[in-house]
């Protein structure tokens, strides 16, 4: 099976790298194109056998599954490029959330899916959010999920929940990293602990917490309860957090959804007949 990638920026490169390192794909099975060639050349130097296509049409015409890994407003140009090259049997996968299944099905005759990855997939971890178009068969789903399960846990979501699920799964690593960075800044400033020590502890804590919440079977509520000794230190901290957090998470969801709606309006314009 040949798998194509249009766009080898941050996420396209992460996916190619993770698929090869996990053993899901051999470099010889991959064909890729990118607007600027140096990034692509770097990938091909790392993975001899990976084919650099001369343009998007060559990728589209030589792959059974084609991942489109460009930014939302760059999609229309790519779709116009590949429109005449795709066949009904191919599967085109968008990795971006605001481009809707209907936009792609209206322009391309092939099978359409969205698979929203996460930077965590680069550690062969985290989720991939799967949304399937009307032409995708049961066998196609199995093929897609078999491939992405080498680097992530496939989770099927409703298209109406694309934003909130990718807020948690794909933006989440940046939000959590921000939270830890602020905490470590305060720790360094107030206690003199070395930044590298505090950062290492935070990373190990995050990894262990993730394991408890997945394979350990803990719920968030149970985890808090088990750590909190009655009358102890954690209780003081949780009480402060709960009194001060306000509606910051409601605001967070509002801003990500507002930006998403803005993008959808722009994409609707680009894809209007
Ligand atoms: N960065 C992340 O953690 C995640 C990103 N995504 C989605 O992945 C998509 C790509 O994001 P990044 O990789 O971070 O962006 P990026 O800007 O690093 O990569 C986009 C790549 O597409 C190439 N490109 C643009 N137009 C092209 C065209 N017409 N033909 C060929 N190549 C073209 C650019 O040269 C660039 O290398 C976005 O839509 C984003 O929403 C989804 C989940 C997580
Ligand atoms: O920042 C972004 O737009 C993308 C979407 C999910 C993660 N990164």
PDB file of C-alpha atoms and ligand atoms in Angstrom:
ATOM      1  CA  UNK A   1       0.000   0.000   0.000  1.00  0.00           C
ATOM      2  CA  UNK A   2       1.270   3.495  -0.888  1.00  0.00           C
ATOM      3  CA  UNK A   3       0.464   6.338   1.511  1.00  0.00           C
ATOM      4  CA  UNK A   4       0.747   9.966   0.382  1.00  0.00           C
ATOM      5  CA  UNK A   5       1.310  13.157   2.358  1.00  0.00           C
ATOM      6  CA  UNK A   6       0.680  16.652   1.021  1.00  0.00           C
ATOM      7  CA  UNK A   7       2.277  19.100   3.481  1.00  0.00           C
ATOM      8  CA  UNK A   8       5.333  18.068   5.493  1.00  0.00           C
ATOM      9  CA  UNK A   9       5.397  20.893   8.052  1.00  0.00           C
ATOM     10  CA  UNK A  10       5.170  20.160  11.780  1.00  0.00           C
ATOM     11  CA  UNK A  11       2.317  17.652  11.717  1.00  0.00           C
ATOM     12  CA  UNK A  12       2.961  16.022   8.331  1.00  0.00           C
ATOM     13  CA  UNK A  13       6.572  15.342   9.356  1.00  0.00           C
ATOM     14  CA  UNK A  14       5.524  14.042  12.793  1.00  0.00           C
ATOM     15  CA  UNK A  15       3.081  11.598  11.191  1.00  0.00           C
ATOM     16  CA  UNK A  16       5.583  10.333   8.613  1.00  0.00           C
ATOM     17  CA  UNK A  17       8.251   9.963  11.280  1.00  0.00           C
ATOM     18  CA  UNK A  18       5.891   8.158  13.692  1.00  0.00           C
ATOM     19  CA  UNK A  19       4.523   5.787  11.024  1.00  0.00           C
ATOM     20  CA  UNK A  20       8.038   4.787   9.963  1.00  0.00           C
ATOM     21  CA  UNK A  21       9.491   4.487  13.485  1.00  0.00           C
ATOM     22  CA  UNK A  22       6.504   2.416  14.642  1.00  0.00           C
ATOM     23  CA  UNK A  23       6.979  -0.017  11.759  1.00  0.00           C
ATOM     24  CA  UNK A  24       3.534   0.801  10.347  1.00  0.00           C
ATOM     25  CA  UNK A  25       5.046   1.919   7.031  1.00  0.00           C
ATOM     26  CA  UNK A  26       8.336   1.423   5.213  1.00  0.00           C
ATOM     27  CA  UNK A  27       9.864   4.597   3.718  1.00  0.00           C
ATOM     28  CA  UNK A  28       9.351   3.015   0.259  1.00  0.00           C
ATOM     29  CA  UNK A  29       5.580   3.080   0.863  1.00  0.00           C
ATOM     30  CA  UNK A  30       5.531   6.867   1.354  1.00  0.00           C
ATOM     31  CA  UNK A  31       5.269   9.563  -1.286  1.00  0.00           C
ATOM     32  CA  UNK A  32       5.163  13.217  -0.206  1.00  0.00           C
ATOM     33  CA  UNK A  33       5.045  16.767  -1.508  1.00  0.00           C
ATOM     34  CA  UNK A  34       5.487  20.111   0.203  1.00  0.00           C
ATOM     35  CA  UNK A  35       5.330  23.709  -0.981  1.00  0.00           C
ATOM     36  CA  UNK A  36       8.920  24.314   0.111  1.00  0.00           C
ATOM     37  CA  UNK A  37      11.341  21.535  -0.774  1.00  0.00           C
ATOM     38  CA  UNK A  38      14.057  21.747   1.969  1.00  0.00           C
ATOM     39  CA  UNK A  39      11.768  20.275   4.685  1.00  0.00           C
ATOM     40  CA  UNK A  40      10.905  17.408   2.405  1.00  0.00           C
ATOM     41  CA  UNK A  41      14.536  16.854   1.465  1.00  0.00           C
ATOM     42  CA  UNK A  42      15.398  16.565   5.196  1.00  0.00           C
ATOM     43  CA  UNK A  43      12.779  13.821   5.633  1.00  0.00           C
ATOM     44  CA  UNK A  44      14.018  11.959   2.601  1.00  0.00           C
ATOM     45  CA  UNK A  45      17.621  12.185   3.890  1.00  0.00           C
ATOM     46  CA  UNK A  46      16.462  10.647   7.208  1.00  0.00           C
ATOM     47  CA  UNK A  47      14.428   7.944   5.491  1.00  0.00           C
ATOM     48  CA  UNK A  48      16.057   6.746   2.254  1.00  0.00           C
ATOM     49  CA  UNK A  49      13.420   5.310  -0.055  1.00  0.00           C
ATOM     50  CA  UNK A  50      10.783   7.897   0.829  1.00  0.00           C
ATOM     51  CA  UNK A  51       9.712   9.375  -2.491  1.00  0.00           C
ATOM     52  CA  UNK A  52       9.694  13.133  -3.026  1.00  0.00           C
ATOM     53  CA  UNK A  53       6.969  13.888  -5.554  1.00  0.00           C
ATOM     54  CA  UNK A  54       7.407  16.744  -7.979  1.00  0.00           C
ATOM     55  CA  UNK A  55       3.901  18.071  -7.214  1.00  0.00           C
ATOM     56  CA  UNK A  56       0.617  17.361  -5.390  1.00  0.00           C
ATOM     57  CA  UNK A  57      -0.879  15.636  -8.445  1.00  0.00           C
ATOM     58  CA  UNK A  58       1.892  13.040  -8.409  1.00  0.00           C
ATOM     59  CA  UNK A  59       1.191  12.287  -4.709  1.00  0.00           C
ATOM     60  CA  UNK A  60      -2.545  12.035  -5.334  1.00  0.00           C
ATOM     61  CA  UNK A  61      -2.209   9.749  -8.318  1.00  0.00           C
ATOM     62  CA  UNK A  62       0.199   7.349  -6.635  1.00  0.00           C
ATOM     63  CA  UNK A  63      -1.330   6.772  -3.174  1.00  0.00           C
ATOM     64  CA  UNK A  64      -4.153   4.609  -1.892  1.00  0.00           C
ATOM     65  CA  UNK A  65      -4.477   6.703   1.276  1.00  0.00           C
ATOM     66  CA  UNK A  66      -3.634  10.402   1.052  1.00  0.00           C
ATOM     67  CA  UNK A  67      -3.149  12.592   4.152  1.00  0.00           C
ATOM     68  CA  UNK A  68      -3.570  16.320   3.549  1.00  0.00           C
ATOM     69  CA  UNK A  69      -1.511  18.108   6.212  1.00  0.00           C
ATOM     70  CA  UNK A  70      -1.751  21.788   5.260  1.00  0.00           C
ATOM     71  CA  UNK A  71      -3.337  24.625   7.247  1.00  0.00           C
ATOM     72  CA  UNK A  72      -7.123  25.152   6.926  1.00  0.00           C
ATOM     73  CA  UNK A  73      -6.988  28.123   4.532  1.00  0.00           C
ATOM     74  CA  UNK A  74      -4.432  26.309   2.342  1.00  0.00           C
ATOM     75  CA  UNK A  75      -6.808  23.393   1.714  1.00  0.00           C
ATOM     76  CA  UNK A  76      -8.775  24.767  -1.206  1.00  0.00           C
ATOM     77  CA  UNK A  77      -5.675  25.178  -3.377  1.00  0.00           C
ATOM     78  CA  UNK A  78      -4.593  21.577  -2.657  1.00  0.00           C
ATOM     79  CA  UNK A  79      -8.077  20.223  -3.410  1.00  0.00           C
ATOM     80  CA  UNK A  80      -8.120  22.110  -6.737  1.00  0.00           C
ATOM     81  CA  UNK A  81      -4.681  20.678  -7.560  1.00  0.00           C
ATOM     82  CA  UNK A  82      -5.634  17.036  -6.934  1.00  0.00           C
ATOM     83  CA  UNK A  83      -9.287  17.060  -8.047  1.00  0.00           C
ATOM     84  CA  UNK A  84      -8.733  15.520 -11.464  1.00  0.00           C
ATOM     85  CA  UNK A  85      -6.116  13.052 -10.201  1.00  0.00           C
ATOM     86  CA  UNK A  86      -8.094  11.183  -7.503  1.00  0.00           C
ATOM     87  CA  UNK A  87     -10.225   8.112  -8.221  1.00  0.00           C
ATOM     88  CA  UNK A  88     -13.346   6.822  -6.443  1.00  0.00           C
ATOM     89  CA  UNK A  89     -11.389   4.063  -4.682  1.00  0.00           C
ATOM     90  CA  UNK A  90      -8.846   6.338  -2.966  1.00  0.00           C
ATOM     91  CA  UNK A  91      -9.165   7.621   0.600  1.00  0.00           C
ATOM     92  CA  UNK A  92      -8.347  11.278   1.247  1.00  0.00           C
ATOM     93  CA  UNK A  93      -7.805  12.153   4.915  1.00  0.00           C
ATOM     94  CA  UNK A  94      -7.851  15.711   6.229  1.00  0.00           C
ATOM     95  CA  UNK A  95      -5.977  16.279   9.483  1.00  0.00           C
ATOM     96  CA  UNK A  96      -7.478  19.686  10.108  1.00  0.00           C
ATOM     97  CA  UNK A  97     -10.680  20.376  12.009  1.00  0.00           C
ATOM     98  CA  UNK A  98     -12.435  23.364  10.327  1.00  0.00           C
ATOM     99  CA  UNK A  99     -12.486  21.847   6.821  1.00  0.00           C
ATOM    100  CA  UNK A 100     -15.743  19.900   6.866  1.00  0.00           C
ATOM    101  CA  UNK A 101     -16.469  16.498   5.316  1.00  0.00           C
ATOM    102  CA  UNK A 102     -19.113  18.217   3.117  1.00  0.00           C
ATOM    103  CA  UNK A 103     -16.477  20.607   1.696  1.00  0.00           C
ATOM    104  CA  UNK A 104     -14.298  17.693   0.616  1.00  0.00           C
ATOM    105  CA  UNK A 105     -17.111  15.425  -0.603  1.00  0.00           C
ATOM    106  CA  UNK A 106     -18.477  18.270  -2.732  1.00  0.00           C
ATOM    107  CA  UNK A 107     -15.147  18.658  -4.571  1.00  0.00           C
ATOM    108  CA  UNK A 108     -13.618  15.186  -4.657  1.00  0.00           C
ATOM    109  CA  UNK A 109     -15.093  11.947  -6.018  1.00  0.00           C
ATOM    110  CA  UNK A 110     -13.072   9.751  -3.635  1.00  0.00           C
ATOM    111  CA  UNK A 111     -13.706   8.530  -0.086  1.00  0.00           C
ATOM    112  CA  UNK A 112     -13.240  11.175   2.605  1.00  0.00           C
ATOM    113  CA  UNK A 113     -12.266  11.009   6.277  1.00  0.00           C
ATOM    114  CA  UNK A 114     -10.890  13.369   8.866  1.00  0.00           C
ATOM    115  CA  UNK A 115      -8.267  12.100  11.298  1.00  0.00           C
ATOM    116  CA  UNK A 116      -7.164  14.780  13.743  1.00  0.00           C
ATOM    117  CA  UNK A 117      -3.797  13.844  15.209  1.00  0.00           C
ATOM    118  CA  UNK A 118      -1.940  15.160  18.242  1.00  0.00           C
ATOM    119  CA  UNK A 119       1.707  15.914  18.879  1.00  0.00           C
ATOM    120  CA  UNK A 120       1.473  13.090  21.439  1.00  0.00           C
ATOM    121  CA  UNK A 121       1.309  10.661  18.471  1.00  0.00           C
ATOM    122  CA  UNK A 122       4.988  11.378  17.982  1.00  0.00           C
ATOM    123  CA  UNK A 123       5.536   9.412  21.224  1.00  0.00           C
ATOM    124  CA  UNK A 124       3.172   6.695  19.845  1.00  0.00           C
ATOM    125  CA  UNK A 125       0.625   7.813  22.390  1.00  0.00           C
ATOM    126  CA  UNK A 126      -2.522   9.943  22.668  1.00  0.00           C
ATOM    127  CA  UNK A 127      -5.620   9.778  20.470  1.00  0.00           C
ATOM    128  CA  UNK A 128      -6.411  10.245  16.781  1.00  0.00           C
ATOM    129  CA  UNK A 129      -9.929  11.627  16.294  1.00  0.00           C
ATOM    130  CA  UNK A 130     -11.718   9.888  13.406  1.00  0.00           C
ATOM    131  CA  UNK A 131     -14.660  11.323  11.478  1.00  0.00           C
ATOM    132  CA  UNK A 132     -15.880   9.402   8.449  1.00  0.00           C
ATOM    133  CA  UNK A 133     -17.585  10.621   5.290  1.00  0.00           C
ATOM    134  CA  UNK A 134     -20.543   8.910   3.635  1.00  0.00           C
ATOM    135  CA  UNK A 135     -18.468   6.963   1.086  1.00  0.00           C
ATOM    136  CA  UNK A 136     -16.230   5.269   3.649  1.00  0.00           C
ATOM    137  CA  UNK A 137     -16.948   1.542   3.999  1.00  0.00           C
ATOM    138  CA  UNK A 138     -16.410  -0.729   6.993  1.00  0.00           C
ATOM    139  CA  UNK A 139     -13.250  -2.095   5.318  1.00  0.00           C
ATOM    140  CA  UNK A 140     -11.954   1.466   4.799  1.00  0.00           C
ATOM    141  CA  UNK A 141     -12.475   2.223   8.504  1.00  0.00           C
ATOM    142  CA  UNK A 142     -10.598  -0.909   9.472  1.00  0.00           C
ATOM    143  CA  UNK A 143      -7.749  -0.002   7.122  1.00  0.00           C
ATOM    144  CA  UNK A 144      -7.494   3.570   8.488  1.00  0.00           C
ATOM    145  CA  UNK A 145      -7.761   2.513  12.127  1.00  0.00           C
ATOM    146  CA  UNK A 146      -5.306  -0.345  11.669  1.00  0.00           C
ATOM    147  CA  UNK A 147      -2.774   2.151  10.273  1.00  0.00           C
ATOM    148  CA  UNK A 148      -3.214   4.901  12.873  1.00  0.00           C
ATOM    149  CA  UNK A 149      -3.370   2.470  15.795  1.00  0.00           C
ATOM    150  CA  UNK A 150       0.390   1.986  15.348  1.00  0.00           C
ATOM    151  CA  UNK A 151       0.898   5.522  16.650  1.00  0.00           C
ATOM    152  CA  UNK A 152      -2.243   6.385  18.655  1.00  0.00           C
ATOM    153  CA  UNK A 153      -5.613   5.254  19.954  1.00  0.00           C
ATOM    154  CA  UNK A 154      -8.261   5.852  17.248  1.00  0.00           C
ATOM    155  CA  UNK A 155     -11.405   7.442  18.697  1.00  0.00           C
ATOM    156  CA  UNK A 156     -14.458   7.964  16.475  1.00  0.00           C
ATOM    157  CA  UNK A 157     -16.121  11.333  17.182  1.00  0.00           C
ATOM    158  CA  UNK A 158     -19.111  13.229  15.788  1.00  0.00           C
ATOM    159  CA  UNK A 159     -18.196  16.033  13.404  1.00  0.00           C
ATOM    160  CA  UNK A 160     -20.123  18.469  15.633  1.00  0.00           C
ATOM    161  CA  UNK A 161     -17.696  17.606  18.430  1.00  0.00           C
ATOM    162  CA  UNK A 162     -14.565  18.071  16.333  1.00  0.00           C
ATOM    163  CA  UNK A 163     -13.537  21.295  18.039  1.00  0.00           C
ATOM    164  CA  UNK A 164     -14.001  20.292  21.660  1.00  0.00           C
ATOM    165  CA  UNK A 165     -12.389  16.879  21.157  1.00  0.00           C
ATOM    166  CA  UNK A 166      -9.393  18.412  19.395  1.00  0.00           C
ATOM    167  CA  UNK A 167      -9.182  21.148  22.039  1.00  0.00           C
ATOM    168  CA  UNK A 168      -8.564  18.378  24.561  1.00  0.00           C
ATOM    169  CA  UNK A 169      -6.579  15.940  22.421  1.00  0.00           C
ATOM    170  CA  UNK A 170      -4.545  18.195  20.109  1.00  0.00           C
ATOM    171  CA  UNK A 171      -4.359  21.636  21.792  1.00  0.00           C
ATOM    172  CA  UNK A 172      -4.271  20.010  25.240  1.00  0.00           C
ATOM    173  CA  UNK A 173      -0.519  19.279  25.243  1.00  0.00           C
ATOM    174  CA  UNK A 174       0.184  23.000  24.702  1.00  0.00           C
ATOM    175  CA  UNK A 175      -2.344  24.038  27.373  1.00  0.00           C
ATOM    176  CA  UNK A 176      -0.910  21.602  29.925  1.00  0.00           C
ATOM    177  CA  UNK A 177       2.656  22.652  29.061  1.00  0.00           C
ATOM    178  CA  UNK A 178       1.633  26.281  29.672  1.00  0.00           C
ATOM    179  CA  UNK A 179       0.128  25.378  33.067  1.00  0.00           C
ATOM    180  CA  UNK A 180       3.296  23.520  34.113  1.00  0.00           C
ATOM    181  CA  UNK A 181       5.556  26.302  32.827  1.00  0.00           C
ATOM    182  CA  UNK A 182       3.749  28.899  34.978  1.00  0.00           C
ATOM    183  CA  UNK A 183       3.946  26.621  38.003  1.00  0.00           C
ATOM    184  CA  UNK A 184       7.687  26.003  37.467  1.00  0.00           C
ATOM    185  CA  UNK A 185       8.337  29.754  36.942  1.00  0.00           C
ATOM    186  CA  UNK A 186       6.779  30.378  40.368  1.00  0.00           C
ATOM    187  CA  UNK A 187       8.688  27.480  41.943  1.00  0.00           C
ATOM    188  CA  UNK A 188      12.039  28.786  40.655  1.00  0.00           C
ATOM    189  CA  UNK A 189      11.240  32.352  41.720  1.00  0.00           C
ATOM    190  CA  UNK A 190       9.926  31.494  45.191  1.00  0.00           C
ATOM    191  CA  UNK A 191      12.119  28.579  46.277  1.00  0.00           C
ATOM    192  CA  UNK A 192      15.326  28.721  44.222  1.00  0.00           C
ATOM    193  CA  UNK A 193      14.884  25.152  42.915  1.00  0.00           C
ATOM    194  CA  UNK A 194      16.746  24.605  39.647  1.00  0.00           C
ATOM    195  CA  UNK A 195      14.488  24.915  36.610  1.00  0.00           C
ATOM    196  CA  UNK A 196      15.815  21.648  35.144  1.00  0.00           C
ATOM    197  CA  UNK A 197      14.999  19.716  38.358  1.00  0.00           C
ATOM    198  CA  UNK A 198      11.506  21.174  38.623  1.00  0.00           C
ATOM    199  CA  UNK A 199      10.865  20.498  34.902  1.00  0.00           C
ATOM    200  CA  UNK A 200      12.039  16.885  35.183  1.00  0.00           C
ATOM    201  CA  UNK A 201       9.807  16.290  38.215  1.00  0.00           C
ATOM    202  CA  UNK A 202       6.837  17.854  36.432  1.00  0.00           C
ATOM    203  CA  UNK A 203       7.339  15.689  33.333  1.00  0.00           C
ATOM    204  CA  UNK A 204       7.634  12.475  35.375  1.00  0.00           C
ATOM    205  CA  UNK A 205       4.547  13.477  37.372  1.00  0.00           C
ATOM    206  CA  UNK A 206       2.581  14.091  34.151  1.00  0.00           C
ATOM    207  CA  UNK A 207       3.610  10.747  32.670  1.00  0.00           C
ATOM    208  CA  UNK A 208       2.675   8.870  35.858  1.00  0.00           C
ATOM    209  CA  UNK A 209      -0.638  10.698  36.149  1.00  0.00           C
ATOM    210  CA  UNK A 210      -1.456   9.824  32.518  1.00  0.00           C
ATOM    211  CA  UNK A 211      -0.687   6.156  33.198  1.00  0.00           C
ATOM    212  CA  UNK A 212      -2.928   6.095  36.283  1.00  0.00           C
ATOM    213  CA  UNK A 213      -5.784   7.678  34.324  1.00  0.00           C
ATOM    214  CA  UNK A 214      -5.454   5.189  31.436  1.00  0.00           C
ATOM    215  CA  UNK A 215      -4.038   1.779  32.302  1.00  0.00           C
ATOM    216  CA  UNK A 216      -4.409   2.390  36.069  1.00  0.00           C
ATOM    217  CA  UNK A 217      -8.176   2.805  35.729  1.00  0.00           C
ATOM    218  CA  UNK A 218      -8.387   5.863  37.998  1.00  0.00           C
ATOM    219  CA  UNK A 219     -11.054   8.547  37.423  1.00  0.00           C
ATOM    220  CA  UNK A 220     -10.082  12.207  37.858  1.00  0.00           C
ATOM    221  CA  UNK A 221     -12.221  12.418  40.958  1.00  0.00           C
ATOM    222  CA  UNK A 222     -10.734   9.256  42.494  1.00  0.00           C
ATOM    223  CA  UNK A 223      -7.197  10.431  41.775  1.00  0.00           C
ATOM    224  CA  UNK A 224      -7.785  13.679  43.670  1.00  0.00           C
ATOM    225  CA  UNK A 225      -9.380  11.787  46.542  1.00  0.00           C
ATOM    226  CA  UNK A 226      -6.519   9.280  46.839  1.00  0.00           C
ATOM    227  CA  UNK A 227      -3.845  12.019  46.934  1.00  0.00           C
ATOM    228  CA  UNK A 228      -5.697  14.270  49.330  1.00  0.00           C
ATOM    229  CA  UNK A 229      -4.939  13.313  52.925  1.00  0.00           C
ATOM    230  CA  UNK A 230      -7.766  14.666  55.095  1.00  0.00           C
ATOM    231  CA  UNK A 231      -6.564  17.884  56.758  1.00  0.00           C
ATOM    232  CA  UNK A 232      -3.320  17.701  54.738  1.00  0.00           C
ATOM    233  CA  UNK A 233      -1.406  19.806  52.246  1.00  0.00           C
ATOM    234  CA  UNK A 234      -3.063  18.816  48.952  1.00  0.00           C
ATOM    235  CA  UNK A 235      -6.445  19.828  50.402  1.00  0.00           C
ATOM    236  CA  UNK A 236      -5.124  23.363  51.004  1.00  0.00           C
ATOM    237  CA  UNK A 237      -3.869  23.566  47.424  1.00  0.00           C
ATOM    238  CA  UNK A 238      -7.050  22.174  45.859  1.00  0.00           C
ATOM    239  CA  UNK A 239      -9.161  24.553  47.886  1.00  0.00           C
ATOM    240  CA  UNK A 240      -7.116  27.548  46.661  1.00  0.00           C
ATOM    241  CA  UNK A 241      -7.334  26.367  43.042  1.00  0.00           C
ATOM    242  CA  UNK A 242     -11.041  25.733  43.231  1.00  0.00           C
ATOM    243  CA  UNK A 243     -11.704  29.186  44.765  1.00  0.00           C
ATOM    244  CA  UNK A 244      -9.625  31.002  42.143  1.00  0.00           C
ATOM    245  CA  UNK A 245     -10.020  29.160  38.848  1.00  0.00           C
ATOM    246  CA  UNK A 246     -13.262  30.996  38.054  1.00  0.00           C
ATOM    247  CA  UNK A 247     -14.656  30.358  34.574  1.00  0.00           C
ATOM    248  CA  UNK A 248     -11.308  30.203  32.783  1.00  0.00           C
ATOM    249  CA  UNK A 249     -12.161  26.864  31.130  1.00  0.00           C
ATOM    250  CA  UNK A 250     -15.501  28.204  29.854  1.00  0.00           C
ATOM    251  CA  UNK A 251     -13.578  31.155  28.393  1.00  0.00           C
ATOM    252  CA  UNK A 252     -10.996  28.796  26.891  1.00  0.00           C
ATOM    253  CA  UNK A 253     -13.699  26.792  25.129  1.00  0.00           C
ATOM    254  CA  UNK A 254     -15.360  30.023  23.967  1.00  0.00           C
ATOM    255  CA  UNK A 255     -12.176  31.390  22.323  1.00  0.00           C
ATOM    256  CA  UNK A 256     -11.225  28.131  20.583  1.00  0.00           C
ATOM    257  CA  UNK A 257     -14.794  27.721  19.280  1.00  0.00           C
ATOM    258  CA  UNK A 258     -14.969  31.374  18.141  1.00  0.00           C
ATOM    259  CA  UNK A 259     -11.749  30.954  16.164  1.00  0.00           C
ATOM    260  CA  UNK A 260     -13.073  27.689  14.707  1.00  0.00           C
ATOM    261  CA  UNK A 261     -16.314  29.383  13.589  1.00  0.00           C
ATOM    262  CA  UNK A 262     -14.284  32.209  11.995  1.00  0.00           C
ATOM    263  CA  UNK A 263     -12.250  29.650  10.045  1.00  0.00           C
ATOM    264  CA  UNK A 264     -15.398  27.798   8.949  1.00  0.00           C
ATOM    265  CA  UNK A 265     -16.893  31.034   7.545  1.00  0.00           C
ATOM    266  CA  UNK A 266     -13.696  31.647   5.543  1.00  0.00           C
ATOM    267  CA  UNK A 267     -13.601  28.032   4.324  1.00  0.00           C
ATOM    268  CA  UNK A 268     -17.304  28.117   3.359  1.00  0.00           C
ATOM    269  CA  UNK A 269     -16.458  31.155   1.203  1.00  0.00           C
ATOM    270  CA  UNK A 270     -13.490  29.436  -0.403  1.00  0.00           C
ATOM    271  CA  UNK A 271     -15.519  26.284  -1.147  1.00  0.00           C
ATOM    272  CA  UNK A 272     -18.713  28.031  -2.276  1.00  0.00           C
ATOM    273  CA  UNK A 273     -19.591  27.070  -5.867  1.00  0.00           C
TER     274      UNK A 273
HETATM  275  N1  LIG B   1       0.484  21.127  15.122  1.00  0.00           N
HETATM  276  C1  LIG B   1      -0.367  20.311  15.760  1.00  0.00           C
HETATM  277  O1  LIG B   1      -0.171  19.885  16.919  1.00  0.00           O
HETATM  278  C2  LIG B   1      -1.622  19.866  15.053  1.00  0.00           C
HETATM  279  C3  LIG B   1      -1.944  20.352  13.799  1.00  0.00           C
HETATM  280  N2  LIG B   1      -3.089  19.932  13.192  1.00  0.00           N
HETATM  281  C4  LIG B   1      -3.445  20.458  11.878  1.00  0.00           C
HETATM  282  O2  LIG B   1      -2.397  20.153  10.968  1.00  0.00           O
HETATM  283  C5  LIG B   1      -2.396  21.127   9.919  1.00  0.00           C
HETATM  284  C6  LIG B   1      -0.973  21.502   9.604  1.00  0.00           C
HETATM  285  O3  LIG B   1      -0.416  22.083  10.777  1.00  0.00           O
HETATM  286  P1  LIG B   1       1.145  22.230  10.945  1.00  0.00           P
HETATM  287  O4  LIG B   1       1.815  21.011  10.404  1.00  0.00           O
HETATM  288  O5  LIG B   1       1.365  22.617  12.357  1.00  0.00           O
HETATM  289  O6  LIG B   1       1.402  23.463   9.926  1.00  0.00           O
HETATM  290  P2  LIG B   1       2.738  23.830   9.138  1.00  0.00           P
HETATM  291  O7  LIG B   1       2.575  25.237   8.647  1.00  0.00           O
HETATM  292  O8  LIG B   1       3.934  23.466   9.945  1.00  0.00           O
HETATM  293  O9  LIG B   1       2.706  22.835   7.874  1.00  0.00           O
HETATM  294  C7  LIG B   1       1.941  23.043   6.724  1.00  0.00           C
HETATM  295  C8  LIG B   1       2.793  22.600   5.529  1.00  0.00           C
HETATM  296  O10 LIG B   1       1.994  22.610   4.368  1.00  0.00           O
HETATM  297  C9  LIG B   1       2.793  23.060   3.280  1.00  0.00           C
HETATM  298  N3  LIG B   1       1.882  23.573   2.241  1.00  0.00           N
HETATM  299  C10 LIG B   1       1.068  24.654   2.291  1.00  0.00           C
HETATM  300  N4  LIG B   1       0.378  24.795   1.146  1.00  0.00           N
HETATM  301  C11 LIG B   1       0.748  23.756   0.342  1.00  0.00           C
HETATM  302  C12 LIG B   1       0.394  23.350  -0.957  1.00  0.00           C
HETATM  303  N5  LIG B   1      -0.484  24.047  -1.704  1.00  0.00           N
HETATM  304  N6  LIG B   1       0.970  22.234  -1.460  1.00  0.00           N
HETATM  305  C13 LIG B   1       1.892  21.525  -0.727  1.00  0.00           C
HETATM  306  N7  LIG B   1       2.267  21.868   0.511  1.00  0.00           N
HETATM  307  C14 LIG B   1       1.717  22.969   1.041  1.00  0.00           C
HETATM  308  C15 LIG B   1       3.691  24.134   3.870  1.00  0.00           C
HETATM  309  O11 LIG B   1       4.858  24.321   3.083  1.00  0.00           O
HETATM  310  C16 LIG B   1       3.984  23.543   5.250  1.00  0.00           C
HETATM  311  O12 LIG B   1       5.178  22.774   5.234  1.00  0.00           O
HETATM  312  C17 LIG B   1      -3.237  22.299  10.402  1.00  0.00           C
HETATM  313  O13 LIG B   1      -4.404  22.331   9.668  1.00  0.00           O
HETATM  314  C18 LIG B   1      -3.520  21.989  11.859  1.00  0.00           C
HETATM  315  O14 LIG B   1      -4.815  22.365  12.232  1.00  0.00           O
HETATM  316  C19 LIG B   1      -3.929  19.014  13.741  1.00  0.00           C
HETATM  317  C20 LIG B   1      -3.656  18.494  14.973  1.00  0.00           C
HETATM  318  C21 LIG B   1      -2.480  18.884  15.734  1.00  0.00           C
HETATM  319  O1  LIG B   2      -3.278  25.380  16.755  1.00  0.00           O
HETATM  320  C1  LIG B   2      -3.935  24.803  15.863  1.00  0.00           C
HETATM  321  O2  LIG B   2      -4.658  25.457  15.102  1.00  0.00           O
HETATM  322  C2  LIG B   2      -3.875  23.308  15.714  1.00  0.00           C
HETATM  323  C3  LIG B   2      -5.200  22.651  15.911  1.00  0.00           C
HETATM  324  C4  LIG B   2      -4.974  21.595  16.940  1.00  0.00           C
HETATM  325  C5  LIG B   2      -3.629  21.786  17.390  1.00  0.00           C
HETATM  326  N1  LIG B   2      -3.031  22.699  16.712  1.00  0.00           N
END
